Coordinates of C-alpha atoms in Angstrom, one line a residue:
M13 CA 19.2 13.4 -6.5
P14 CA 16.1 10.4 -6.9
A15 CA 13.9 12.7 -8.6
A16 CA 15.9 13.9 -11.2
A17 CA 17.1 9.7 -12.2
L18 CA 13.2 9.4 -12.3
V19 CA 13.0 12.0 -14.2
C20 CA 14.9 11.5 -16.9
G21 CA 13.7 8.0 -16.9
I22 CA 10.8 8.4 -18.1
G23 CA 12.5 10.5 -20.5
L24 CA 14.2 7.7 -22.2
L25 CA 10.9 5.9 -22.2
P26 CA 10.0 5.2 -25.2
W27 CA 13.9 5.0 -26.1
L28 CA 14.2 2.0 -23.2
S29 CA 10.8 0.6 -24.7
R30 CA 12.9 0.2 -28.0
T31 CA 9.4 1.8 -29.4
D32 CA 9.0 4.3 -31.8
P33 CA 7.6 7.5 -30.4
A34 CA 6.9 9.1 -33.7
L35 CA 4.3 6.4 -34.8
T36 CA 3.7 6.4 -31.2
V37 CA 1.8 9.8 -30.8
L38 CA 0.8 9.2 -35.3
K39 CA -1.8 6.7 -34.1
A40 CA -2.5 8.9 -30.7
R41 CA -3.0 12.1 -32.8
S42 CA -5.3 10.4 -35.2
A43 CA -5.7 6.3 -35.3
E44 CA -7.7 6.1 -39.0
R45 CA -4.4 8.1 -40.4
D46 CA -2.1 5.9 -42.7
P47 CA 1.4 5.8 -40.1
T48 CA 3.0 6.2 -44.2
P49 CA 7.0 6.7 -43.8
G50 CA 6.8 10.4 -44.7
A51 CA 3.9 11.0 -42.1
V52 CA 6.1 9.0 -39.9
A53 CA 8.9 11.1 -40.7
A54 CA 7.4 14.6 -40.5
V55 CA 6.5 14.0 -36.8
R56 CA 9.6 13.1 -36.1
D57 CA 10.8 16.0 -37.3
Q58 CA 7.6 18.4 -35.9
L59 CA 9.1 16.8 -32.5
G60 CA 12.7 16.8 -32.8
L61 CA 12.8 13.6 -32.1
S62 CA 16.0 13.3 -34.8
D63 CA 18.1 15.3 -31.7
G64 CA 18.1 12.0 -29.2
P65 CA 16.2 11.6 -26.4
L66 CA 19.7 13.9 -24.2
P67 CA 18.1 17.2 -26.1
L68 CA 14.8 16.7 -26.4
L69 CA 15.2 17.1 -21.5
G70 CA 17.7 19.1 -21.9
R71 CA 15.0 21.4 -24.1
W72 CA 12.1 20.8 -21.6
L73 CA 14.3 21.3 -18.2
V74 CA 15.0 24.4 -19.4
G75 CA 11.3 25.8 -20.0
L76 CA 10.4 24.2 -17.3
L77 CA 12.9 26.6 -15.3
H78 CA 10.9 29.6 -17.4
G79 CA 7.5 28.4 -16.3
D80 CA 6.6 26.7 -19.6
A81 CA 6.7 22.7 -19.6
G82 CA 5.8 22.8 -22.8
R83 CA 3.5 21.8 -25.4
S84 CA 1.1 18.4 -25.7
W85 CA 3.0 15.8 -28.4
V86 CA -0.8 14.7 -29.1
S87 CA -3.6 17.9 -29.1
G88 CA -0.3 20.2 -29.1
G89 CA -1.7 22.3 -25.6
E90 CA 0.4 24.1 -23.5
V91 CA 1.3 21.1 -21.1
L92 CA 1.4 23.4 -17.4
P93 CA -1.8 24.9 -17.0
S94 CA -3.4 21.1 -17.8
A95 CA -1.5 19.8 -16.0
V96 CA -2.1 21.9 -12.8
Q97 CA -6.2 21.6 -13.5
A98 CA -5.2 17.7 -12.9
L99 CA -3.3 18.5 -10.6
G100 CA -6.0 20.5 -8.0
V101 CA -8.5 18.5 -9.4
S102 CA -6.7 14.5 -7.9
L103 CA -6.0 17.0 -4.2
M104 CA -9.8 17.7 -4.3
L105 CA -10.4 14.1 -4.4
M106 CA -7.8 12.7 -2.1
G107 CA -8.7 15.1 0.6
G108 CA -12.3 13.7 0.2
A109 CA -10.8 10.2 0.5
V110 CA -8.3 10.5 3.7
A111 CA -11.6 12.3 4.9
V112 CA -13.1 8.6 4.2
A113 CA -9.7 7.2 5.6
V114 CA -9.4 8.4 9.3
C115 CA -13.2 7.4 9.5
T116 CA -12.5 4.0 8.5
V117 CA -9.2 4.1 11.1
A118 CA -12.0 5.9 13.5
A119 CA -13.5 2.8 13.5
V120 CA -11.6 0.1 13.4
C121 CA -9.1 1.2 16.2
A122 CA -13.0 2.1 17.8
R123 CA -13.0 -1.3 20.1
T124 CA -9.4 -1.2 21.3
L125 CA -9.8 2.5 22.2
W126 CA -12.9 1.8 24.8
L127 CA -11.2 -0.8 26.1
G128 CA -7.9 0.4 26.9
S129 CA -8.7 3.4 28.0
R130 CA -11.5 1.7 31.1
R131 CA -8.2 -0.6 31.8
W132 CA -10.2 -3.4 30.6
L133 CA -8.0 -4.4 27.2
G134 CA -5.9 -7.1 29.0
A135 CA -4.1 -9.6 27.4
R136 CA -6.8 -10.0 24.3
R137 CA -5.1 -8.2 21.4
P138 CA -7.6 -7.6 17.8
D139 CA -7.6 -10.3 15.4
G140 CA -7.8 -7.4 12.6
T141 CA -9.9 -10.3 10.3
G142 CA -12.5 -6.8 9.3
S143 CA -10.3 -4.9 8.4
A144 CA -8.4 -7.3 7.0
M145 CA -11.1 -8.0 4.4
L146 CA -11.8 -4.6 4.1
A147 CA -8.3 -3.8 3.0
A148 CA -8.1 -6.9 0.9
L149 CA -11.2 -5.2 -1.6
P150 CA -10.0 -4.2 -4.3
E151 CA -10.1 -0.3 -4.9
F152 CA -11.7 -0.6 -9.2
L153 CA -14.7 -3.4 -7.7
V154 CA -16.1 -0.9 -4.9
A155 CA -15.9 2.2 -7.2
S156 CA -18.3 -0.2 -10.2
V157 CA -20.1 -1.1 -7.4
L158 CA -21.2 2.2 -6.1
A159 CA -21.5 3.7 -9.8
S160 CA -23.9 0.8 -10.7
V161 CA -25.8 0.6 -7.4
I162 CA -26.4 3.8 -6.0
G163 CA -25.3 5.8 -8.9
V164 CA -27.2 4.6 -11.7
Q165 CA -30.0 1.4 -10.2
L166 CA -31.3 4.5 -6.7
G167 CA -29.9 7.0 -8.3
W168 CA -28.2 9.0 -5.3
L169 CA -25.6 10.5 -6.3
P170 CA -23.6 11.0 -9.4
A171 CA -21.6 8.6 -11.1
L172 CA -19.9 10.0 -13.7
G173 CA -18.5 13.3 -14.6
W174 CA -16.3 15.8 -12.7
Y175 CA -19.0 19.2 -11.8
G176 CA -19.3 20.1 -8.3
P177 CA -18.9 18.6 -4.4
Q178 CA -21.1 15.8 -4.8
C179 CA -19.1 13.7 -7.7
M180 CA -16.7 13.3 -4.6
V181 CA -18.8 11.2 -2.6
L182 CA -18.6 8.2 -4.4
P183 CA -14.5 8.0 -5.6
S184 CA -13.8 9.6 -2.1
I185 CA -14.6 6.2 -0.3
A186 CA -14.0 4.1 -3.6
L187 CA -10.8 5.3 -2.4
G188 CA -10.5 6.1 1.6
L189 CA -12.3 2.3 2.6
P190 CA -8.8 0.3 1.8
A191 CA -6.6 3.2 3.0
G192 CA -8.0 3.7 6.0
A193 CA -8.5 -0.6 6.6
V194 CA -4.4 -1.1 6.4
L195 CA -4.0 2.5 8.1
G196 CA -6.7 1.3 11.1
R197 CA -5.3 -2.0 10.8
L198 CA -1.4 -0.9 11.6
L199 CA -2.6 1.8 14.8
D200 CA -5.2 -1.0 16.6
D201 CA -1.6 -2.8 16.1
L202 CA -0.2 0.0 18.5
L203 CA -2.2 0.7 21.1
P204 CA -2.7 -2.3 22.7
G205 CA 1.5 -1.5 23.7
T206 CA 0.8 2.2 24.1
F207 CA -2.4 1.3 27.1
A208 CA 0.9 -0.5 29.3
E209 CA 2.7 2.0 29.5
P210 CA 3.5 3.7 32.7
W211 CA 1.4 6.8 32.0
A212 CA -1.8 4.7 31.3
L213 CA -1.7 3.3 34.4
A214 CA -1.0 6.4 36.4
A215 CA -3.7 7.5 35.3
A216 CA -6.4 4.6 35.6
A217 CA -4.7 4.8 39.2
R218 CA -5.2 8.5 39.3
G219 CA -8.9 8.8 37.9
V220 CA -8.3 10.4 35.1
R221 CA -11.1 10.4 32.5
P222 CA -11.8 7.3 29.4
S223 CA -11.9 10.1 26.6
S224 CA -8.3 11.6 28.0
V225 CA -6.4 9.0 28.3
A226 CA -8.0 7.7 24.6
R227 CA -6.4 11.1 23.3
K228 CA -3.4 10.5 24.3
A229 CA -3.0 7.4 23.7
L230 CA -3.7 8.4 20.0
R231 CA -1.5 10.9 19.9
R232 CA 1.7 8.4 21.6
C233 CA 1.0 5.9 18.2
V234 CA 0.5 8.8 15.8
P235 CA 3.6 9.5 15.5
A236 CA 4.7 6.3 13.9
L237 CA 2.0 5.8 11.2
L238 CA 2.7 9.6 9.6
P239 CA 5.1 9.0 7.9
N240 CA 2.8 6.2 6.0
L241 CA -0.3 8.6 6.0
G242 CA 2.4 10.7 3.6
L243 CA 2.8 7.5 1.4
F244 CA -0.3 6.8 1.2
V245 CA -1.7 10.9 0.6
V246 CA 1.1 10.7 -2.6
G247 CA -0.9 7.6 -3.7
L248 CA -4.5 8.5 -3.8
T249 CA -3.5 10.9 -5.6
G250 CA -1.4 9.7 -8.6
G251 CA -2.4 5.9 -8.3
A252 CA -6.3 6.5 -8.6
V253 CA -6.1 5.9 -12.0
A254 CA -8.9 3.0 -12.6
V255 CA -11.1 4.7 -9.8
E256 CA -10.6 8.0 -12.3
Q257 CA -11.4 6.3 -15.6
I258 CA -14.8 4.2 -13.6
F259 CA -15.9 7.5 -12.1
D260 CA -14.8 10.3 -15.1
I261 CA -12.8 11.9 -12.9
P262 CA -10.0 14.2 -14.8
G263 CA -7.3 13.3 -12.3
L264 CA -3.7 13.3 -12.8
G265 CA -3.2 10.1 -12.7
Q266 CA -6.0 9.3 -15.1
L267 CA -3.8 12.2 -16.9
T268 CA -0.2 10.1 -16.5
L269 CA -1.4 7.3 -18.1
R270 CA -2.8 8.6 -20.7
A271 CA 0.3 10.5 -21.6
A272 CA 2.2 7.3 -20.4
L273 CA 0.6 5.3 -22.9
A274 CA 0.5 7.7 -25.7
Q275 CA 3.9 8.2 -24.9
D276 CA 3.8 12.3 -25.4
L277 CA 7.0 13.5 -23.1
P278 CA 6.7 16.8 -21.9
V279 CA 3.0 15.1 -20.1
L280 CA 4.2 12.8 -18.9
Q281 CA 7.0 14.0 -17.1
T282 CA 5.5 17.4 -15.8
G283 CA 2.6 14.7 -14.8
T284 CA 5.1 13.0 -12.8
L285 CA 7.6 15.7 -11.3
A286 CA 4.2 17.2 -9.7
L287 CA 4.2 13.5 -8.0
V288 CA 7.5 14.3 -7.3
L289 CA 6.9 17.0 -5.7
L290 CA 3.7 16.3 -4.0
A291 CA 5.4 13.3 -2.2
V292 CA 8.7 15.1 -1.0
V293 CA 6.0 18.0 1.0
A294 CA 3.9 15.2 2.5
G295 CA 7.4 13.5 3.2
A296 CA 8.7 16.8 5.5
L297 CA 5.0 17.3 6.7
A298 CA 4.6 14.1 8.1
R299 CA 7.7 14.0 9.5
L300 CA 7.4 18.0 11.1
T301 CA 4.4 16.7 12.4
A302 CA 5.7 13.2 14.2
R303 CA 8.4 15.5 15.7
L304 CA 6.0 18.0 16.7
L305 CA 2.9 15.3 18.7
T306 CA 6.4 12.9 20.1
G307 CA 8.1 16.5 21.9
P308 CA 10.3 16.6 24.0
A309 CA 11.0 13.2 24.9
L310 CA 12.0 11.3 21.2
R311 CA 15.2 14.3 21.5
D312 CA 15.8 12.8 24.6
G313 CA 15.0 9.1 25.4
A314 CA 12.7 9.0 27.2
L315 CA 9.7 6.9 25.1
H316 CA 8.0 3.0 26.7
S317 CA 8.2 0.8 24.2
L318 CA 4.7 0.3 22.0
H319 CA 6.1 -2.9 21.9
P320 CA 6.1 -4.8 25.2
P321 CA 6.0 -9.0 25.2
A322 CA 2.3 -10.3 24.5
P323 CA 0.6 -13.8 24.7
P324 CA 0.8 -15.3 21.3
A325 CA -2.8 -14.7 19.4
R326 CA -5.6 -17.6 19.5
R327 CA -5.1 -19.9 16.9
V328 CA -8.5 -20.7 16.2
L329 CA -9.4 -18.0 13.7
P330 CA -6.4 -18.5 11.1
L331 CA -7.3 -22.4 10.9
L332 CA -10.6 -21.7 10.0
Y333 CA -9.4 -19.5 7.4
G334 CA -7.1 -21.6 5.8
A335 CA -9.4 -24.2 6.5
L336 CA -12.1 -22.2 4.2
L337 CA -9.3 -21.1 1.1
A338 CA -8.4 -24.9 1.3
A339 CA -11.2 -26.0 1.1
V340 CA -12.6 -24.0 -2.2
I341 CA -9.3 -24.2 -3.9
G342 CA -9.1 -28.7 -3.6
L343 CA -13.1 -28.7 -5.0
G344 CA -12.0 -26.2 -7.5
L345 CA -9.2 -27.6 -8.6
P346 CA -10.0 -31.2 -10.4
R347 CA -12.8 -29.0 -13.0
D348 CA -11.6 -27.3 -15.9
P349 CA -10.8 -24.0 -15.5
L350 CA -10.7 -23.8 -19.7
A351 CA -13.4 -25.3 -20.8
L352 CA -16.1 -22.9 -22.8
D353 CA -19.8 -23.8 -22.6
P354 CA -21.8 -20.6 -24.3
A355 CA -25.8 -22.3 -22.6
A356 CA -24.0 -21.6 -19.7
R357 CA -23.1 -18.3 -19.7
L358 CA -23.4 -16.2 -16.9
R359 CA -25.5 -19.2 -14.6
A360 CA -25.9 -18.4 -11.3
P361 CA -24.5 -20.8 -8.9
S362 CA -25.8 -24.1 -8.2
W363 CA -25.0 -27.5 -7.1
S364 CA -23.3 -28.7 -9.6
Q365 CA -21.4 -25.0 -9.8
P366 CA -21.2 -23.3 -6.8
F367 CA -19.8 -20.2 -7.7
G368 CA -21.8 -19.7 -11.4
T369 CA -20.8 -19.4 -14.6
D370 CA -18.5 -16.2 -16.4
A371 CA -19.5 -14.5 -19.2
L372 CA -18.1 -17.0 -21.7
G373 CA -19.4 -20.0 -19.9
R374 CA -16.6 -20.9 -17.9
D375 CA -17.0 -22.6 -13.9
M376 CA -16.3 -19.8 -11.3
L377 CA -14.7 -21.8 -8.3
A378 CA -12.0 -23.9 -11.4
R379 CA -10.9 -20.1 -12.3
V380 CA -10.9 -19.2 -8.8
A381 CA -9.0 -22.8 -7.5
H382 CA -6.0 -22.6 -10.7
G383 CA -6.0 -18.8 -10.5
A384 CA -4.6 -19.2 -6.8
L385 CA -1.7 -21.5 -7.9
T386 CA 0.0 -18.4 -9.6
T387 CA -1.7 -15.7 -8.3
L388 CA -0.5 -16.8 -4.9
G389 CA 2.6 -18.0 -5.6
V390 CA 4.2 -14.9 -7.0
A391 CA 2.7 -12.7 -4.7
L392 CA 3.8 -14.4 -2.1
A393 CA 7.5 -14.1 -3.8
V394 CA 7.2 -10.6 -4.4
S395 CA 5.8 -9.7 -0.5
A396 CA 8.5 -12.1 0.6
A397 CA 11.1 -9.4 -1.8
A398 CA 9.6 -6.4 -0.7
L399 CA 9.7 -7.3 3.5
V400 CA 13.1 -8.0 2.9
T401 CA 14.0 -5.1 1.2
G402 CA 12.1 -2.9 3.2
V403 CA 13.4 -4.0 6.5
L404 CA 17.0 -3.7 5.1
L405 CA 16.4 -0.1 4.0
G406 CA 14.4 1.2 6.9
L407 CA 17.6 0.8 8.7
L408 CA 19.1 2.9 6.6
P409 CA 16.1 6.2 6.7
R410 CA 18.9 8.9 5.6
L411 CA 19.3 6.8 2.7
S412 CA 15.8 4.8 2.0
G413 CA 13.6 7.9 2.5
P414 CA 14.1 10.1 -0.5
V415 CA 14.1 6.9 -2.3
A416 CA 10.7 5.6 -1.2
E417 CA 9.1 8.9 -1.0
T418 CA 10.6 9.2 -4.8
I419 CA 9.6 5.8 -6.3
N420 CA 6.2 6.4 -4.1
A421 CA 5.3 8.7 -6.8
V422 CA 4.8 6.5 -9.5
P423 CA 1.6 5.2 -10.6
P424 CA 2.4 1.3 -11.0
I425 CA 1.0 1.3 -14.1
L426 CA 4.2 3.7 -14.8
A427 CA 6.0 1.9 -13.2
G428 CA 5.4 -1.7 -15.3
L429 CA 5.9 0.7 -18.5
L430 CA 9.0 1.6 -16.7
V431 CA 10.3 -2.0 -15.4
T432 CA 9.0 -3.2 -19.0
G433 CA 11.6 -0.7 -21.3
L434 CA 14.7 -2.2 -19.1
A435 CA 14.0 -5.5 -19.0
G436 CA 11.6 -6.1 -21.8
S437 CA 8.5 -8.1 -21.7
G438 CA 7.7 -11.5 -20.0
P439 CA 6.1 -13.2 -17.8
W440 CA 8.2 -12.2 -14.2
T441 CA 8.3 -8.2 -15.8
P442 CA 4.9 -8.0 -12.9
A443 CA 6.6 -9.0 -10.6
L444 CA 9.4 -6.5 -10.6
A445 CA 7.3 -3.7 -11.3
V446 CA 5.1 -4.3 -8.3
A447 CA 8.5 -5.4 -6.2
A448 CA 10.0 -2.4 -7.7
V449 CA 7.4 0.2 -5.1
A450 CA 5.4 -2.3 -3.2
W451 CA 8.8 -2.2 -0.2
T452 CA 8.7 1.6 0.2
P453 CA 5.5 1.0 2.6
L454 CA 7.2 -0.8 4.7
A455 CA 10.5 0.8 4.8
T456 CA 8.6 3.7 5.9
H457 CA 7.6 1.8 9.1
T458 CA 10.2 0.1 9.1
S459 CA 12.2 3.4 9.9
A460 CA 9.0 5.4 11.9
L461 CA 9.2 2.5 14.4
L462 CA 13.5 3.1 14.7
Q463 CA 13.0 5.8 15.4
Q464 CA 10.6 5.8 18.2
E465 CA 12.0 2.6 19.9
R466 CA 15.9 4.0 19.3
A467 CA 14.4 7.3 21.6
T468 CA 13.4 4.5 24.4
T469 CA 14.5 4.6 28.3
H470 CA 15.5 1.1 28.6
L471 CA 17.6 1.5 25.0
T472 CA 19.4 4.4 26.2
A473 CA 20.0 2.3 29.6
T474 CA 21.2 -0.6 28.0
R475 CA 23.6 1.8 25.6
A476 CA 24.9 3.2 28.8
L477 CA 26.0 -0.4 30.7
G478 CA 28.4 -0.8 27.5
A479 CA 25.8 -3.2 25.2
T480 CA 27.7 -2.2 21.0
E481 CA 24.9 -1.5 18.2
W482 CA 25.4 -4.8 16.9
Y483 CA 23.4 -6.3 20.5
L484 CA 21.4 -3.5 20.5
L485 CA 20.1 -4.1 17.0
T486 CA 19.8 -7.9 17.5
R487 CA 18.6 -8.5 20.5
E488 CA 16.2 -5.3 21.1
L489 CA 15.5 -3.3 18.1
L490 CA 14.4 -5.9 15.5
P491 CA 12.9 -8.0 17.7
A492 CA 10.8 -4.7 18.9
V493 CA 10.4 -3.5 15.3
L494 CA 9.9 -6.5 12.7
P495 CA 6.8 -8.4 14.7
P496 CA 4.5 -5.5 13.1
V497 CA 6.1 -4.8 9.7
V498 CA 6.0 -8.9 9.1
R499 CA 1.7 -8.0 10.0
H500 CA 1.9 -5.2 8.0
A501 CA 3.7 -6.4 4.9
L502 CA 1.0 -9.9 5.4
L503 CA -2.0 -7.0 5.4
R504 CA -0.8 -6.1 1.7
L505 CA -0.5 -9.8 0.6
P506 CA -4.0 -9.3 -1.1
G507 CA -3.4 -5.9 -2.8
I508 CA -0.2 -6.7 -4.0
A509 CA -2.0 -10.1 -6.0
L510 CA -3.6 -7.5 -7.7
N511 CA -1.2 -5.2 -8.7
L512 CA 0.5 -8.1 -10.6
A513 CA -2.9 -8.9 -12.7
A514 CA -3.8 -5.4 -13.1
L515 CA -0.9 -4.9 -15.6
G516 CA -1.4 -7.5 -17.5
F517 CA -3.6 -5.3 -19.4
L518 CA -0.6 -3.9 -20.5
G519 CA 0.4 -6.3 -22.4
L520 CA 3.3 -7.5 -19.5
G521 CA 2.0 -10.6 -17.7
A522 CA -1.0 -12.9 -17.7
Q523 CA -3.3 -12.3 -20.2
P524 CA -6.6 -14.0 -20.9
P525 CA -7.7 -16.8 -20.9
S526 CA -5.6 -17.0 -17.3
P527 CA -7.9 -18.1 -14.7
D528 CA -5.5 -14.8 -12.3
W529 CA -7.7 -13.8 -9.8
G530 CA -6.2 -9.8 -10.4
L531 CA -8.2 -10.8 -14.4
L532 CA -11.3 -12.3 -12.7
L533 CA -12.6 -9.2 -11.5
A534 CA -11.8 -7.1 -14.5
E535 CA -13.1 -9.2 -16.9
N536 CA -16.2 -9.7 -15.1
Q537 CA -16.7 -5.9 -13.9
P538 CA -19.0 -5.1 -16.6
Y539 CA -21.9 -8.1 -15.9
A540 CA -21.2 -7.4 -12.1
E541 CA -25.1 -6.0 -12.8
R542 CA -26.7 -8.7 -14.3
A543 CA -24.5 -11.5 -12.7
P544 CA -23.0 -9.9 -9.2
W545 CA -21.6 -14.1 -8.0
A546 CA -18.7 -13.9 -11.0
V547 CA -17.2 -10.8 -9.2
L548 CA -18.3 -10.9 -5.2
F549 CA -17.0 -14.6 -5.2
P550 CA -13.2 -13.8 -6.4
A551 CA -13.5 -10.6 -4.1
A552 CA -14.7 -13.3 -1.4
V553 CA -12.0 -15.5 -1.6
L554 CA -9.4 -12.6 -2.2
A555 CA -11.0 -10.6 1.2
L556 CA -10.8 -14.5 2.5
L557 CA -6.8 -14.4 1.7
G558 CA -6.2 -10.4 3.8
A559 CA -8.0 -12.3 7.0
L560 CA -5.8 -14.8 7.0
A561 CA -2.5 -13.4 6.3
V562 CA -3.2 -10.6 9.4
T563 CA -5.2 -13.2 11.7
A564 CA -1.8 -15.5 11.4
A565 CA 0.9 -12.3 11.0
G566 CA -1.0 -11.9 15.5
G567 CA 0.6 -14.9 16.1
I568 CA 4.2 -13.9 15.5
R569 CA 6.1 -13.0 18.0
L570 CA 10.5 -13.5 18.1
P571 CA 12.0 -14.7 21.1
R572 CA 12.5 -12.7 23.5
R573 CA 15.1 -13.0 27.3
R574 CA 13.0 -14.1 30.2
K575 CA 12.6 -11.7 33.2
R576 CA 14.3 -11.8 36.4
P577 CA 12.3 -14.7 38.9
G578 CA 9.2 -12.0 40.4
S579 CA 9.2 -9.1 37.6
P580 CA 5.7 -8.0 36.5
S581 CA 4.5 -9.4 33.6
G582 CA 3.7 -6.9 30.7
T583 CA 5.2 -3.7 31.9
T584 CA 8.1 -1.9 30.1
G585 CA 10.2 -0.8 33.7
A586 CA 10.2 -4.3 34.7
R587 CA 11.5 -4.8 30.7
A588 CA 14.3 -2.3 31.3
D589 CA 15.1 -3.6 34.4
A590 CA 15.4 -7.1 32.9
T591 CA 17.5 -5.4 30.3
G592 CA 19.9 -3.5 32.7
S593 CA 20.7 -5.9 35.0
R594 CA 21.6 -8.2 32.1
G595 CA 23.6 -5.7 30.3
G596 CA 25.4 -4.9 34.0
R597 CA 26.4 -8.5 33.9
G598 CA 27.8 -8.5 30.2
T599 CA 29.7 -5.8 31.2
A600 CA 31.4 -6.7 34.2
R601 CA 32.0 -10.1 33.0
R602 CA 33.9 -8.3 30.2
A603 CA 35.5 -6.5 32.9
R604 CA 36.4 -9.4 34.4
R605 CA 38.3 -10.9 31.7
R606 CA 40.4 -7.2 30.3

């Protein structure tokens, strides 16, 4: 049902955006041709636009049932062969990006696996600074640096085109590094709880090899992340538009974007349908694999909680990162971000201009500081809305699961066009577009953790002692699920800030000369080789924001019930005993009142 609604919404896109699709198609066919009323009318009659959107959509669906997706309104070629070819290219690129992401996950989690498997982890928890900074790097910036340095200057690998396996390396790295950093941070967040489970204590007592313990710990944690991995797979396929454009890769994301801009509905609908089907298949495989890895324990309620009580994280790093970010903003706010000085264009950093200047001679420190006021405010609001929506819908997995898979299949730029068509263009249009898709990974993460937590032994015991569903939700499930989901939301804060700015290029939000952070990166990207400071300083501040968000979230701990005196700290069994005794006392009191 969500997939059908999405396809129908895309079929109505030209009419929702209140534009003439015949005029757009005519301009896409030939920019030099004069759009006279007769020429526009001829295109309208040729495409059957006079009949309205519903007959067009009906004819496309009927043809699709017979294996015919129609012909492109712009090129006139058959849609299905070109869509299948573009999907094959995107799937190959996605495979390479997943391989890079897996290697990145291994690097992020290596320290925790090493210490935990040898019982040396103790109360120490990873701060996630490196993974947060890596996750905050925009994909198009990583792609530009790789293409210019490795592809052009060093000549080690191709910088453009798609004509062999060697062309996959650089774009796969650009896509896989940020995705792997996010997944690695989520996995690293679960591993300490796994090493505190009774089976890990028993394995250490019996002298089981650390490598075997590490493998078992991974098998225990990976099922909670597999649904998010399915979302990443689809995002790496349809959402890799910027990377495909930089490396000139004929993938499905670029095909869908061009069709959306030209309002080539047959191509746009076919590409979106392919992404939706891929999302459905990836989601089903992720859920099946998670059930197979968990085994009968998920059905029998024999799991242990992955989130035992833990001491608060140290506050030194968040204070340090916060002080650095505040210093950058404080030093730049008194400066003028719009003052032009053509004689000082692309000037290197100096004492008077610590961040240098851009191509128009504007002070980069001033632009970064003033851009923080709008970028951070809107990004925080969107992140909060996505977190609330994701948690609420994640508590209803049967309702939110199909919707999340369908919405995740929509590339962000296409989502921006759809939201613009419904709500119109305005300053809040990018926020609505990003918020419409930003909740999906949080809802998926919530559902996966909730499923694992509901199958734990202490929850089964508490339910058997008479605890109500509301008690279980508010006192057991939410305290275990919310902290990692909140940390996940904060980890995505820099990415949301970039997505908001990226939509400005379509006329949906911030436009030059706005000092929005995403626009700063995009405007100075062509000068990265000549003036790298114009790109590196905004990217560094963005990475600093990611590190601040993640390390500050590391101290989030919801209040827990006090343990019985003398109970061992940090063991799941003690937590279950305490829960059970409390539930039993509450049940006894209710029985006496009756």
